[in-house]
Short mmCIF file of C-alpha atoms in Angstrom, two decimals:
data_model
loop_
_atom_site.label_atom_id
_atom_site.label_comp_id
_atom_site.label_asym_id
_atom_site.label_seq_id
_atom_site.Cartn_x
_atom_site.Cartn_y
_atom_site.Cartn_z
CA MET A 198 -0.03 0.20 -0.07
CA SER A 199 1.51 3.47 -0.91
CA GLU A 200 1.73 6.28 1.66
CA ARG A 201 -0.77 8.33 -0.58
CA SER A 202 -3.38 5.39 -0.59
CA ALA A 203 -2.97 4.85 3.05
CA ALA A 204 -3.57 8.71 3.95
CA ASP A 205 -6.68 8.48 1.68
CA ARG A 206 -8.16 5.56 3.10
CA LEU A 207 -7.47 6.82 6.85
CA LEU A 208 -9.22 10.33 5.59
CA GLY A 209 -11.96 8.08 4.03
CA VAL A 210 -12.71 7.00 7.54
CA LEU A 211 -12.97 10.07 9.03
CA ALA A 212 -15.49 11.60 5.96
CA ALA A 213 -17.64 8.68 6.52
CA PHE A 214 -18.83 10.95 9.55
CA ASP A 215 -21.07 14.00 8.88
CA HIS A 216 -23.96 15.74 10.14
CA ALA A 217 -26.29 13.17 9.27
CA HIS A 218 -24.09 10.22 10.21
CA PRO A 219 -22.50 11.54 13.65
CA ALA A 220 -22.43 7.79 14.96
CA LEU A 221 -21.44 4.95 13.18
CA SER A 222 -20.88 1.15 13.29
CA LEU A 223 -17.77 -0.54 11.99
CA THR A 224 -19.90 -2.00 9.39
CA ASP A 225 -21.27 1.49 8.46
CA ILE A 226 -17.79 2.88 8.39
CA SER A 227 -16.59 0.07 5.86
CA ARG A 228 -19.37 0.74 3.62
CA ARG A 229 -19.48 4.78 3.57
CA ALA A 230 -15.56 4.65 3.11
CA GLY A 231 -15.45 2.11 0.64
CA LEU A 232 -13.17 -0.31 2.71
CA SER A 233 -13.12 -3.88 3.73
CA LEU A 234 -14.28 -4.73 7.38
CA THR A 235 -10.66 -5.73 8.08
CA THR A 236 -9.14 -2.37 6.88
CA ALA A 237 -11.97 -0.58 8.32
CA HIS A 238 -11.44 -2.24 11.64
CA ARG A 239 -7.54 -1.68 11.67
CA LEU A 240 -7.77 2.04 10.57
CA ALA A 241 -10.59 2.98 13.28
CA GLY A 242 -8.66 1.46 15.84
CA ALA A 243 -5.85 3.43 15.08
CA LEU A 244 -7.87 6.54 14.81
CA THR A 245 -9.44 5.67 18.40
CA ALA A 246 -5.93 5.06 19.83
CA TRP A 247 -4.81 8.50 18.80
CA GLY A 248 -8.35 9.99 19.99
CA ALA A 249 -9.65 10.94 16.80
CA LEU A 250 -12.49 8.72 17.27
CA GLU A 251 -14.14 7.21 20.29
CA ARG A 252 -15.86 3.87 20.94
CA ASP A 253 -18.86 3.59 23.03
CA ALA A 254 -20.09 0.52 24.99
CA SER A 255 -22.04 -0.75 21.98
CA GLY A 256 -19.33 -0.76 19.59
CA VAL A 257 -20.57 2.55 17.95
CA TYR A 258 -17.80 5.03 16.82
CA HIS A 259 -18.24 8.90 17.21
CA VAL A 260 -15.51 11.44 16.32
CA GLY A 261 -13.25 12.05 19.39
CA LEU A 262 -12.19 15.12 21.48
CA ARG A 263 -8.77 15.12 19.83
CA LEU A 264 -9.84 15.71 16.61
CA TRP A 265 -11.88 19.02 17.96
CA GLU A 266 -8.86 20.20 19.68
CA VAL A 267 -6.90 19.95 16.06
CA ALA A 268 -9.96 21.45 14.41
CA ALA A 269 -10.12 24.50 17.13
CA LEU A 270 -6.73 25.66 15.98
CA ALA A 271 -7.95 26.62 12.38
CA PRO A 272 -7.63 30.28 12.03
CA ARG A 273 -10.95 30.55 10.24
CA GLY A 274 -12.67 28.52 13.27
CA LEU A 275 -12.39 28.97 16.92
CA GLY A 276 -10.10 32.13 16.56
CA LEU A 277 -12.83 33.82 14.11
CA ARG A 278 -15.58 32.87 16.33
CA GLN A 279 -13.91 34.31 19.45
CA LEU A 280 -13.18 37.94 17.91
CA ALA A 281 -16.55 37.96 16.42
CA LEU A 282 -18.98 36.57 19.35
CA PRO A 283 -19.20 40.03 20.90
CA TYR A 284 -20.57 41.60 17.61
CA LEU A 285 -22.70 38.63 17.05
CA GLU A 286 -24.40 39.04 20.39
CA ASP A 287 -25.18 42.52 19.88
CA LEU A 288 -26.77 41.62 16.45
CA TYR A 289 -28.88 39.00 18.41
CA GLU A 290 -29.74 41.54 20.98
CA ALA A 291 -30.91 44.20 18.44
CA THR A 292 -32.92 41.53 16.67
CA HIS A 293 -33.75 38.43 18.70
CA GLU A 294 -33.47 36.32 15.62
CA ASN A 295 -31.08 33.78 14.06
CA VAL A 296 -27.47 35.20 13.81
CA GLN A 297 -24.87 33.44 11.86
CA LEU A 298 -21.15 33.43 10.95
CA ALA A 299 -19.70 31.64 8.11
CA VAL A 300 -16.64 31.26 5.60
CA ARG A 301 -16.45 30.13 2.30
CA ASP A 302 -14.64 26.73 1.37
CA GLY A 303 -14.45 26.19 -2.08
CA THR A 304 -18.04 26.40 -3.67
CA GLU A 305 -19.67 26.07 -0.35
CA VAL A 306 -20.27 28.10 2.75
CA VAL A 307 -19.36 26.66 6.47
CA TYR A 308 -21.10 27.79 9.19
CA VAL A 309 -18.71 28.53 12.18
CA GLU A 310 -21.36 30.22 14.72
CA TRP A 311 -24.83 30.42 15.13
CA LEU A 312 -27.03 32.26 17.63
CA SER A 313 -30.88 31.42 17.92
CA GLY A 314 -33.57 32.66 19.78
CA ARG A 315 -36.55 30.24 21.09
CA SER A 316 -39.04 32.35 18.87
CA ALA A 317 -36.72 32.51 15.97
CA VAL A 318 -37.58 31.22 12.51
CA GLY A 319 -36.54 27.41 12.06
CA VAL A 320 -33.34 27.06 9.79
CA HIS A 321 -31.62 23.85 8.52
CA ILE A 322 -28.19 25.17 9.85
CA ARG A 323 -25.89 24.32 12.65
CA VAL A 324 -22.24 24.87 13.14
CA GLY A 325 -20.01 23.09 10.64
CA ALA A 326 -23.00 22.73 8.24
CA ARG A 327 -22.31 23.33 4.50
CA TRP A 328 -24.67 24.90 1.95
CA PRO A 329 -23.91 26.13 -1.96
CA LEU A 330 -22.89 29.38 -2.14
CA HIS A 331 -26.08 30.87 -4.02
CA ALA A 332 -28.87 29.49 -1.73
CA THR A 333 -27.89 31.72 1.31
CA GLY A 334 -27.44 35.43 2.36
CA VAL A 335 -23.87 34.36 3.61
CA GLY A 336 -22.93 32.64 0.61
CA LEU A 337 -24.07 35.30 -1.68
CA ALA A 338 -21.85 37.90 0.35
CA LEU A 339 -18.92 35.60 0.25
CA LEU A 340 -19.53 34.71 -3.70
CA ALA A 341 -20.03 38.35 -4.43
CA HIS A 342 -16.48 39.11 -3.21
CA ALA A 343 -14.62 35.95 -4.67
CA ASP A 344 -12.20 35.97 -7.19
CA PRO A 345 -14.17 36.62 -10.60
CA GLY A 346 -12.76 33.39 -12.18
CA LEU A 347 -14.43 31.57 -9.32
CA GLN A 348 -17.83 33.71 -9.87
CA GLU A 349 -17.83 32.81 -13.46
CA GLU A 350 -17.23 29.05 -12.98
CA TYR A 351 -20.06 28.91 -10.14
CA CYS A 352 -22.41 31.20 -11.99
CA ALA A 353 -22.17 28.53 -14.99
CA GLY A 354 -24.00 26.04 -12.87
CA PRO A 355 -25.41 23.85 -12.14
CA LEU A 356 -27.31 25.78 -9.53
CA ALA A 357 -29.37 23.47 -7.23
CA PRO A 358 -32.81 24.47 -6.43
CA PHE A 359 -34.02 24.36 -2.83
CA THR A 360 -37.24 25.54 -3.38
CA PRO A 361 -39.14 26.94 -6.14
CA TYR A 362 -37.30 30.75 -5.58
CA THR A 363 -33.92 29.66 -5.39
CA ILE A 364 -31.64 31.23 -7.92
CA THR A 365 -30.72 28.90 -10.55
CA ASP A 366 -30.46 31.41 -13.63
CA PRO A 367 -26.89 32.23 -14.26
CA LEU A 368 -27.90 35.68 -15.37
CA ARG A 369 -29.90 36.28 -12.32
CA LEU A 370 -27.38 35.17 -9.97
CA ARG A 371 -24.70 37.57 -11.70
CA ARG A 372 -27.25 40.38 -11.15
CA THR A 373 -27.82 39.54 -7.54
CA LEU A 374 -23.84 39.42 -7.08
CA ALA A 375 -23.49 43.02 -8.41
CA GLU A 376 -26.40 44.27 -6.20
CA VAL A 377 -24.49 42.73 -3.33
CA ARG A 378 -21.23 44.64 -4.25
CA ARG A 379 -23.22 47.89 -4.84
CA SER A 380 -25.44 47.57 -1.43
CA GLY A 381 -23.07 46.09 0.90
CA VAL A 382 -25.47 43.54 1.84
CA ALA A 383 -26.90 40.29 0.42
CA VAL A 384 -30.72 39.47 0.63
CA SER A 385 -31.51 35.82 0.26
CA GLU A 386 -35.53 35.32 0.36
CA ARG A 387 -37.09 32.04 0.53
CA GLN A 388 -34.06 30.47 -1.01
CA VAL A 389 -33.57 27.48 1.35
CA THR A 390 -37.15 27.84 3.03
CA GLU A 391 -40.03 29.26 1.99
CA ASP A 392 -40.87 31.10 5.41
CA ALA A 393 -37.53 32.71 5.94
CA LEU A 394 -35.12 35.59 4.72
CA SER A 395 -31.65 36.36 5.36
CA VAL A 396 -29.70 39.59 5.26
CA ALA A 397 -25.84 39.30 5.47
CA ALA A 398 -22.79 41.18 5.41
CA ALA A 399 -19.03 40.69 4.47
CA VAL A 400 -16.48 40.36 7.05
CA HIS A 401 -13.05 41.73 5.75
CA GLY A 402 -9.62 40.60 6.81
CA PRO A 403 -6.38 42.94 7.87
CA GLY A 404 -5.60 43.14 4.23
CA GLY A 405 -8.95 44.06 3.15
CA GLN A 406 -9.83 40.74 1.59
CA VAL A 407 -13.36 39.20 2.51
CA VAL A 408 -12.79 36.22 4.98
CA ALA A 409 -16.36 35.49 6.32
CA ALA A 410 -19.86 36.71 6.36
CA VAL A 411 -22.34 37.50 9.08
CA SER A 412 -26.20 37.48 8.70
CA VAL A 413 -29.38 37.58 10.55
CA VAL A 414 -32.41 35.25 9.43
CA VAL A 415 -35.88 36.27 10.37
CA PRO A 416 -39.32 35.02 9.11
CA ARG A 417 -40.29 36.30 5.70
CA ALA A 418 -43.51 37.79 6.76
CA ALA A 419 -42.15 40.04 9.03
CA ALA A 420 -38.91 40.75 7.54
CA ARG A 421 -38.02 44.56 7.14
CA VAL A 422 -34.70 44.47 4.97
CA PRO A 423 -34.07 48.43 5.32
CA ALA A 424 -34.13 48.11 9.01
CA LEU A 425 -32.13 44.92 9.34
CA ALA A 426 -29.31 46.02 6.83
CA PRO A 427 -27.71 48.66 8.73
CA ALA A 428 -27.45 46.65 11.86
CA VAL A 429 -25.95 43.44 9.70
CA ARG A 430 -23.56 45.71 8.17
CA LEU A 431 -22.44 47.40 11.45
CA ALA A 432 -21.98 43.71 12.74
CA GLY A 433 -19.90 43.02 9.86
CA ARG A 434 -17.68 46.28 10.02
CA GLY A 435 -17.42 45.33 13.98
CA ILE A 436 -15.73 41.94 13.25
CA SER A 437 -13.73 43.22 10.51
CA ARG A 438 -12.01 45.82 12.67
CA ALA A 439 -11.67 43.33 15.28
CA LEU A 440 -9.90 41.21 12.70
CA GLY A 441 -7.55 44.26 12.15
CA TRP A 442 -8.98 45.68 8.98
CA ARG A 443 -9.07 49.36 8.54
CA PRO A 444 -11.21 50.90 5.90
CA GLU A 445 -9.64 53.42 3.43
CA ARG A 446 -10.84 57.15 4.01
CA GLY A 447 -14.05 57.34 2.34
CA GLU A 448 -14.84 53.66 2.16
CA PRO A 449 -18.39 52.78 3.71
#
C-alpha cells in the first residue's frame, strides 16, 4: 500500500462521519468509506487510539475530542468565532433572531457560529454545516467578493434548487452578486426555506480581503430589510475591525 493510498483511506474513515451520520458502527464505516471490514477495523482502531474517534460501550464510533482540539486551531474556526462573538451577540440582542457567521470553503459556505432565539424562525443550519453559496445570504455575500474566475465558474452552474424561489438562472445570479457589491448587503429570500429571509454582510480581514460573512435570518412575513441592513453591516464592520481591517478614507 502506498503512503498516499494509506492516507486517503484514513481520511476516508473520518469523512464517513457527517451531520447526518454522527455515530457509525464498524459496518457503517466500512460501507461509507468503501473499505473492507478488516481495513476499516484497523484504521478505526488507530484513530481511536490517537483520540480522533471514540468507541462507546455498544461498539459504535463517534468523532473524538482530540480531533476537535486540532480543528479548533484553524484560524477561520475558533479564533474567528472568539473575535466575532461580541458583535454577533450585539446583533442578536438587536433582533432576537437567528444570527450566523460563515466562511467560504471552495464552492460551499461553512457555518462557524450560530446564535438562535427560542421564537426565531427554524433554519437548517448548525455549526459545521455546509450549503451551496448561491442559496444563502452569507453565501451570496462571500461569492460576490470571491475571485472573478470562481464567480464565473460558479454562475455557469449547475445551481441546485431547494425551493421554487432558489436562484438557478446564471444571469439572475450575476445580477444579484452585482447588487450585493453595490449595496453592501446580500438578501436571500425563500431560497432555502419558503418562510425565511436572510440579510448578510461581508467581513474583511486585515488586508481588506473578505474572509467571512455575518447574517441575520428572520421570518419572511415580518422581514424589514431596510431596518435590518444597517445592523448587519455594522456587525460586519465591527468584526472586520476586530480582525485588524482598517477601511480606506471614504470607504463605507
